Amino acid sequence: MGMKLKSLSDIDLKGKRVLFRVAYDVPLIEKNGRYEVGDDTRIQSSIKTLRYLLARRCKVIILTWLGRPGGVVTPAYSLAPVAKRLSEIIKRDVALLDGITGPVVEKKLSEMNPKDIVMLENVRFSPQEEHHDDDLSRTLSGYADCVVFDAFAQSHRDYPSTTGILSRLPSVCGYDMASEIAALGPLLIKPTYPFVVVLGGAKISDKIDLIANLLPKADVVLIGGALAHNFLKARGIKIAASLVEGQSLELKREQKKLFAVAEDIMRSVKDTYVNLGPGLSIPKLVLPIDLVACSKVSSENKTKIINLEGRTTLPWNWTYMDIGPQTAALYSSIVKKAKLIFWNGPLGYTEKREFAAGTLEVAKAIAGSHARSIVGGGDTEGFLRAYRLKKSFSYVSTGGGAVLEFLSGRELPVLSYLKK
Ligand code: 3PG
């Protein structure tokens, strides 16, 4: 079933020079003027492939970007802390080169021995990467005999360091890339039913295509987070624009378009009900029935629960921070009926513990369910890590934007080079 990708066993890697393309776009934290890796999940997820390469005496040249330095050498985005962390994990030297191209880099690469690990500096320090300059694809490809691609989280971008190298060298997937596609693919191709999708997060603009693509495949889509405000507004509940997304003129114009899309989506599922068991006949697209509101005027962070039933306006002096307890209970009862769950995006402003209750209740319900549970990375992964729930989920993706792209039904640009 699904997509057949080229894997490590499809290529003879013995003693080869390998461009190991990873997505080490990890959070860095500053401590006394120095940076450290804040979360090494993405480094850990590449270790299995790296060990495989070392066991075959490859010369491993690591390539990634970190952050968005925009083609400018920016010390705060150096891979130095990443190389250090990788070296600690793998217990071998990892030599970070002071650049991406040039004679010094080339000399170092030519001196590599089998099982050496070298990391090129952040490829987004290169203006050539930013400008999609094919010369960079040529230069990078010249460093190696083949590409082992394990950078799912960066696979939705079309750059010299992604499609550029893949189009020029024999390429296969590493273990992490293969497991991402194996986990996410069935959501689109052959879901098991009941299939429940839980979507939250701040921005509807990131999620609209995802909702449109998953809605026909899922039995139920549960909406939370600030994302829900757009749908509540589309349903006719007046909600301040500032709560929805940004305030600039351009954004307001964009919002209008997004509302139109939200309205279309609402219309397309109007009167579609799903029966998930006795007493549980629910609409296909479920919106919150209550919200936790935080006073904008009170200095004491006053909160209250606003029941949405029968309302056409929401009080203006309050900010809406979380789904309310009734919504959390409803969503939890729905996910418990599922056989397959996909979840992306916190359901409230979880950066503050007092507004994490709704997300936590639903997360625990998913964790405790018998369903196969798949989580799209980014903030959701961070939430699960913070609450030590990650192990209770079947699969937690390392991708952020890449998950959204993939599940929106757009083919990831790298895949055409990695298919069998
Ligand atoms: C990620 O970490 O999800 C990617 O590295 C982000 O890539 P982008 O900066 O192009 O969105």
JSON list of N, CA, C and O in Angstrom, two decimals, residues 238-263:
[
{"chain": "A", "resi": 238, "resn": "LYS", "atom": "N", "xyz": [-20.01, 36.98, 16.37]},
{"chain": "A", "resi": 238, "resn": "LYS", "atom": "CA", "xyz": [-19.11, 38.13, 16.20]},
{"chain": "A", "resi": 238, "resn": "LYS", "atom": "C", "xyz": [-17.97, 38.04, 17.21]},
{"chain": "A", "resi": 238, "resn": "LYS", "atom": "O", "xyz": [-18.16, 37.86, 18.39]},
{"chain": "A", "resi": 239, "resn": "ILE", "atom": "N", "xyz": [-16.77, 38.18, 16.65]},
{"chain": "A", "resi": 239, "resn": "ILE", "atom": "CA", "xyz": [-15.57, 38.03, 17.47]},
{"chain": "A", "resi": 239, "resn": "ILE", "atom": "C", "xyz": [-14.58, 39.08, 16.99]},
{"chain": "A", "resi": 239, "resn": "ILE", "atom": "O", "xyz": [-14.50, 39.35, 15.80]},
{"chain": "A", "resi": 240, "resn": "ALA", "atom": "N", "xyz": [-13.88, 39.75, 17.92]},
{"chain": "A", "resi": 240, "resn": "ALA", "atom": "CA", "xyz": [-13.02, 40.87, 17.52]},
{"chain": "A", "resi": 240, "resn": "ALA", "atom": "C", "xyz": [-11.96, 40.40, 16.52]},
{"chain": "A", "resi": 240, "resn": "ALA", "atom": "O", "xyz": [-11.38, 39.33, 16.67]},
{"chain": "A", "resi": 241, "resn": "ALA", "atom": "N", "xyz": [-11.70, 41.25, 15.52]},
{"chain": "A", "resi": 241, "resn": "ALA", "atom": "CA", "xyz": [-10.75, 40.87, 14.46]},
{"chain": "A", "resi": 241, "resn": "ALA", "atom": "C", "xyz": [-9.38, 40.57, 15.04]},
{"chain": "A", "resi": 241, "resn": "ALA", "atom": "O", "xyz": [-8.70, 39.66, 14.59]},
{"chain": "A", "resi": 242, "resn": "SER", "atom": "N", "xyz": [-9.01, 41.31, 16.07]},
{"chain": "A", "resi": 242, "resn": "SER", "atom": "CA", "xyz": [-7.67, 41.12, 16.64]},
{"chain": "A", "resi": 242, "resn": "SER", "atom": "C", "xyz": [-7.49, 39.70, 17.20]},
{"chain": "A", "resi": 242, "resn": "SER", "atom": "O", "xyz": [-6.39, 39.23, 17.37]},
{"chain": "A", "resi": 243, "resn": "LEU", "atom": "N", "xyz": [-8.61, 39.05, 17.50]},
{"chain": "A", "resi": 243, "resn": "LEU", "atom": "CA", "xyz": [-8.50, 37.70, 18.05]},
{"chain": "A", "resi": 243, "resn": "LEU", "atom": "C", "xyz": [-8.30, 36.69, 16.95]},
{"chain": "A", "resi": 243, "resn": "LEU", "atom": "O", "xyz": [-8.04, 35.54, 17.20]},
{"chain": "A", "resi": 244, "resn": "VAL", "atom": "N", "xyz": [-8.49, 37.13, 15.74]},
{"chain": "A", "resi": 244, "resn": "VAL", "atom": "CA", "xyz": [-8.51, 36.16, 14.67]},
{"chain": "A", "resi": 244, "resn": "VAL", "atom": "C", "xyz": [-7.13, 35.99, 14.05]},
{"chain": "A", "resi": 244, "resn": "VAL", "atom": "O", "xyz": [-6.55, 34.94, 14.11]},
{"chain": "A", "resi": 245, "resn": "GLU", "atom": "N", "xyz": [-6.56, 37.01, 13.46]},
{"chain": "A", "resi": 245, "resn": "GLU", "atom": "CA", "xyz": [-5.21, 36.88, 12.92]},
{"chain": "A", "resi": 245, "resn": "GLU", "atom": "C", "xyz": [-4.69, 38.26, 12.49]},
{"chain": "A", "resi": 245, "resn": "GLU", "atom": "O", "xyz": [-5.12, 38.76, 11.46]},
{"chain": "A", "resi": 246, "resn": "GLY", "atom": "N", "xyz": [-3.83, 38.85, 13.27]},
{"chain": "A", "resi": 246, "resn": "GLY", "atom": "CA", "xyz": [-3.14, 40.07, 12.85]},
{"chain": "A", "resi": 246, "resn": "GLY", "atom": "C", "xyz": [-4.05, 41.26, 12.63]},
{"chain": "A", "resi": 246, "resn": "GLY", "atom": "O", "xyz": [-5.28, 41.15, 12.70]},
{"chain": "A", "resi": 247, "resn": "GLN", "atom": "N", "xyz": [-3.47, 42.42, 12.38]},
{"chain": "A", "resi": 247, "resn": "GLN", "atom": "CA", "xyz": [-4.29, 43.61, 12.26]},
{"chain": "A", "resi": 247, "resn": "GLN", "atom": "C", "xyz": [-3.95, 44.50, 11.08]},
{"chain": "A", "resi": 247, "resn": "GLN", "atom": "O", "xyz": [-4.68, 45.44, 10.80]},
{"chain": "A", "resi": 248, "resn": "SER", "atom": "N", "xyz": [-2.85, 44.25, 10.38]},
{"chain": "A", "resi": 248, "resn": "SER", "atom": "CA", "xyz": [-2.48, 45.15, 9.30]},
{"chain": "A", "resi": 248, "resn": "SER", "atom": "C", "xyz": [-3.51, 45.05, 8.18]},
{"chain": "A", "resi": 248, "resn": "SER", "atom": "O", "xyz": [-4.27, 44.09, 8.09]},
{"chain": "A", "resi": 249, "resn": "LEU", "atom": "N", "xyz": [-3.51, 46.10, 7.32]},
{"chain": "A", "resi": 249, "resn": "LEU", "atom": "CA", "xyz": [-4.51, 46.15, 6.24]},
{"chain": "A", "resi": 249, "resn": "LEU", "atom": "C", "xyz": [-4.41, 44.92, 5.35]},
{"chain": "A", "resi": 249, "resn": "LEU", "atom": "O", "xyz": [-5.42, 44.29, 5.00]},
{"chain": "A", "resi": 250, "resn": "GLU", "atom": "N", "xyz": [-3.15, 44.61, 5.03]},
{"chain": "A", "resi": 250, "resn": "GLU", "atom": "CA", "xyz": [-2.92, 43.46, 4.16]},
{"chain": "A", "resi": 250, "resn": "GLU", "atom": "C", "xyz": [-3.48, 42.19, 4.81]},
{"chain": "A", "resi": 250, "resn": "GLU", "atom": "O", "xyz": [-4.14, 41.37, 4.16]},
{"chain": "A", "resi": 251, "resn": "LEU", "atom": "N", "xyz": [-3.21, 42.07, 6.11]},
{"chain": "A", "resi": 251, "resn": "LEU", "atom": "CA", "xyz": [-3.70, 40.88, 6.82]},
{"chain": "A", "resi": 251, "resn": "LEU", "atom": "C", "xyz": [-5.22, 40.86, 6.86]},
{"chain": "A", "resi": 251, "resn": "LEU", "atom": "O", "xyz": [-5.85, 39.81, 6.76]},
{"chain": "A", "resi": 252, "resn": "LYS", "atom": "N", "xyz": [-5.80, 42.07, 7.02]},
{"chain": "A", "resi": 252, "resn": "LYS", "atom": "CA", "xyz": [-7.27, 42.12, 7.09]},
{"chain": "A", "resi": 252, "resn": "LYS", "atom": "C", "xyz": [-7.87, 41.64, 5.78]},
{"chain": "A", "resi": 252, "resn": "LYS", "atom": "O", "xyz": [-8.87, 40.93, 5.76]},
{"chain": "A", "resi": 253, "resn": "ARG", "atom": "N", "xyz": [-7.22, 42.06, 4.66]},
{"chain": "A", "resi": 253, "resn": "ARG", "atom": "CA", "xyz": [-7.70, 41.62, 3.35]},
{"chain": "A", "resi": 253, "resn": "ARG", "atom": "C", "xyz": [-7.60, 40.09, 3.24]},
{"chain": "A", "resi": 253, "resn": "ARG", "atom": "O", "xyz": [-8.51, 39.41, 2.82]},
{"chain": "A", "resi": 254, "resn": "GLU", "atom": "N", "xyz": [-6.43, 39.62, 3.69]},
{"chain": "A", "resi": 254, "resn": "GLU", "atom": "CA", "xyz": [-6.18, 38.18, 3.68]},
{"chain": "A", "resi": 254, "resn": "GLU", "atom": "C", "xyz": [-7.23, 37.46, 4.53]},
{"chain": "A", "resi": 254, "resn": "GLU", "atom": "O", "xyz": [-7.77, 36.42, 4.15]},
{"chain": "A", "resi": 255, "resn": "GLN", "atom": "N", "xyz": [-7.55, 38.07, 5.70]},
{"chain": "A", "resi": 255, "resn": "GLN", "atom": "CA", "xyz": [-8.54, 37.46, 6.59]},
{"chain": "A", "resi": 255, "resn": "GLN", "atom": "C", "xyz": [-9.88, 37.29, 5.91]},
{"chain": "A", "resi": 255, "resn": "GLN", "atom": "O", "xyz": [-10.56, 36.28, 6.07]},
{"chain": "A", "resi": 256, "resn": "LYS", "atom": "N", "xyz": [-10.24, 38.33, 5.16]},
{"chain": "A", "resi": 256, "resn": "LYS", "atom": "CA", "xyz": [-11.54, 38.28, 4.47]},
{"chain": "A", "resi": 256, "resn": "LYS", "atom": "C", "xyz": [-11.60, 37.05, 3.57]},
{"chain": "A", "resi": 256, "resn": "LYS", "atom": "O", "xyz": [-12.60, 36.34, 3.54]},
{"chain": "A", "resi": 257, "resn": "LYS", "atom": "N", "xyz": [-10.48, 36.85, 2.86]},
{"chain": "A", "resi": 257, "resn": "LYS", "atom": "CA", "xyz": [-10.43, 35.69, 1.96]},
{"chain": "A", "resi": 257, "resn": "LYS", "atom": "C", "xyz": [-10.55, 34.40, 2.76]},
{"chain": "A", "resi": 257, "resn": "LYS", "atom": "O", "xyz": [-11.27, 33.48, 2.39]},
{"chain": "A", "resi": 258, "resn": "LEU", "atom": "N", "xyz": [-9.81, 34.38, 3.89]},
{"chain": "A", "resi": 258, "resn": "LEU", "atom": "CA", "xyz": [-9.81, 33.16, 4.69]},
{"chain": "A", "resi": 258, "resn": "LEU", "atom": "C", "xyz": [-11.19, 32.88, 5.29]},
{"chain": "A", "resi": 258, "resn": "LEU", "atom": "O", "xyz": [-11.62, 31.74, 5.40]},
{"chain": "A", "resi": 259, "resn": "PHE", "atom": "N", "xyz": [-11.90, 33.95, 5.67]},
{"chain": "A", "resi": 259, "resn": "PHE", "atom": "CA", "xyz": [-13.27, 33.76, 6.17]},
{"chain": "A", "resi": 259, "resn": "PHE", "atom": "C", "xyz": [-14.14, 33.14, 5.10]},
{"chain": "A", "resi": 259, "resn": "PHE", "atom": "O", "xyz": [-14.96, 32.27, 5.37]},
{"chain": "A", "resi": 260, "resn": "ALA", "atom": "N", "xyz": [-13.94, 33.64, 3.87]},
{"chain": "A", "resi": 260, "resn": "ALA", "atom": "CA", "xyz": [-14.74, 33.11, 2.77]},
{"chain": "A", "resi": 260, "resn": "ALA", "atom": "C", "xyz": [-14.49, 31.61, 2.66]},
{"chain": "A", "resi": 260, "resn": "ALA", "atom": "O", "xyz": [-15.42, 30.82, 2.48]},
{"chain": "A", "resi": 261, "resn": "VAL", "atom": "N", "xyz": [-13.22, 31.23, 2.80]},
{"chain": "A", "resi": 261, "resn": "VAL", "atom": "CA", "xyz": [-12.89, 29.80, 2.72]},
{"chain": "A", "resi": 261, "resn": "VAL", "atom": "C", "xyz": [-13.51, 29.05, 3.91]},
{"chain": "A", "resi": 261, "resn": "VAL", "atom": "O", "xyz": [-14.10, 27.97, 3.74]},
{"chain": "A", "resi": 262, "resn": "ALA", "atom": "N", "xyz": [-13.38, 29.66, 5.10]},
{"chain": "A", "resi": 262, "resn": "ALA", "atom": "CA", "xyz": [-13.97, 29.03, 6.29]},
{"chain": "A", "resi": 262, "resn": "ALA", "atom": "C", "xyz": [-15.48, 28.86, 6.09]},
{"chain": "A", "resi": 262, "resn": "ALA", "atom": "O", "xyz": [-16.04, 27.81, 6.42]},
{"chain": "A", "resi": 263, "resn": "GLU", "atom": "N", "xyz": [-16.10, 29.88, 5.52]},
{"chain": "A", "resi": 263, "resn": "GLU", "atom": "CA", "xyz": [-17.55, 29.80, 5.28]},
{"chain": "A", "resi": 263, "resn": "GLU", "atom": "C", "xyz": [-17.88, 28.68, 4.29]},
{"chain": "A", "resi": 263, "resn": "GLU", "atom": "O", "xyz": [-18.82, 27.91, 4.49]}
]
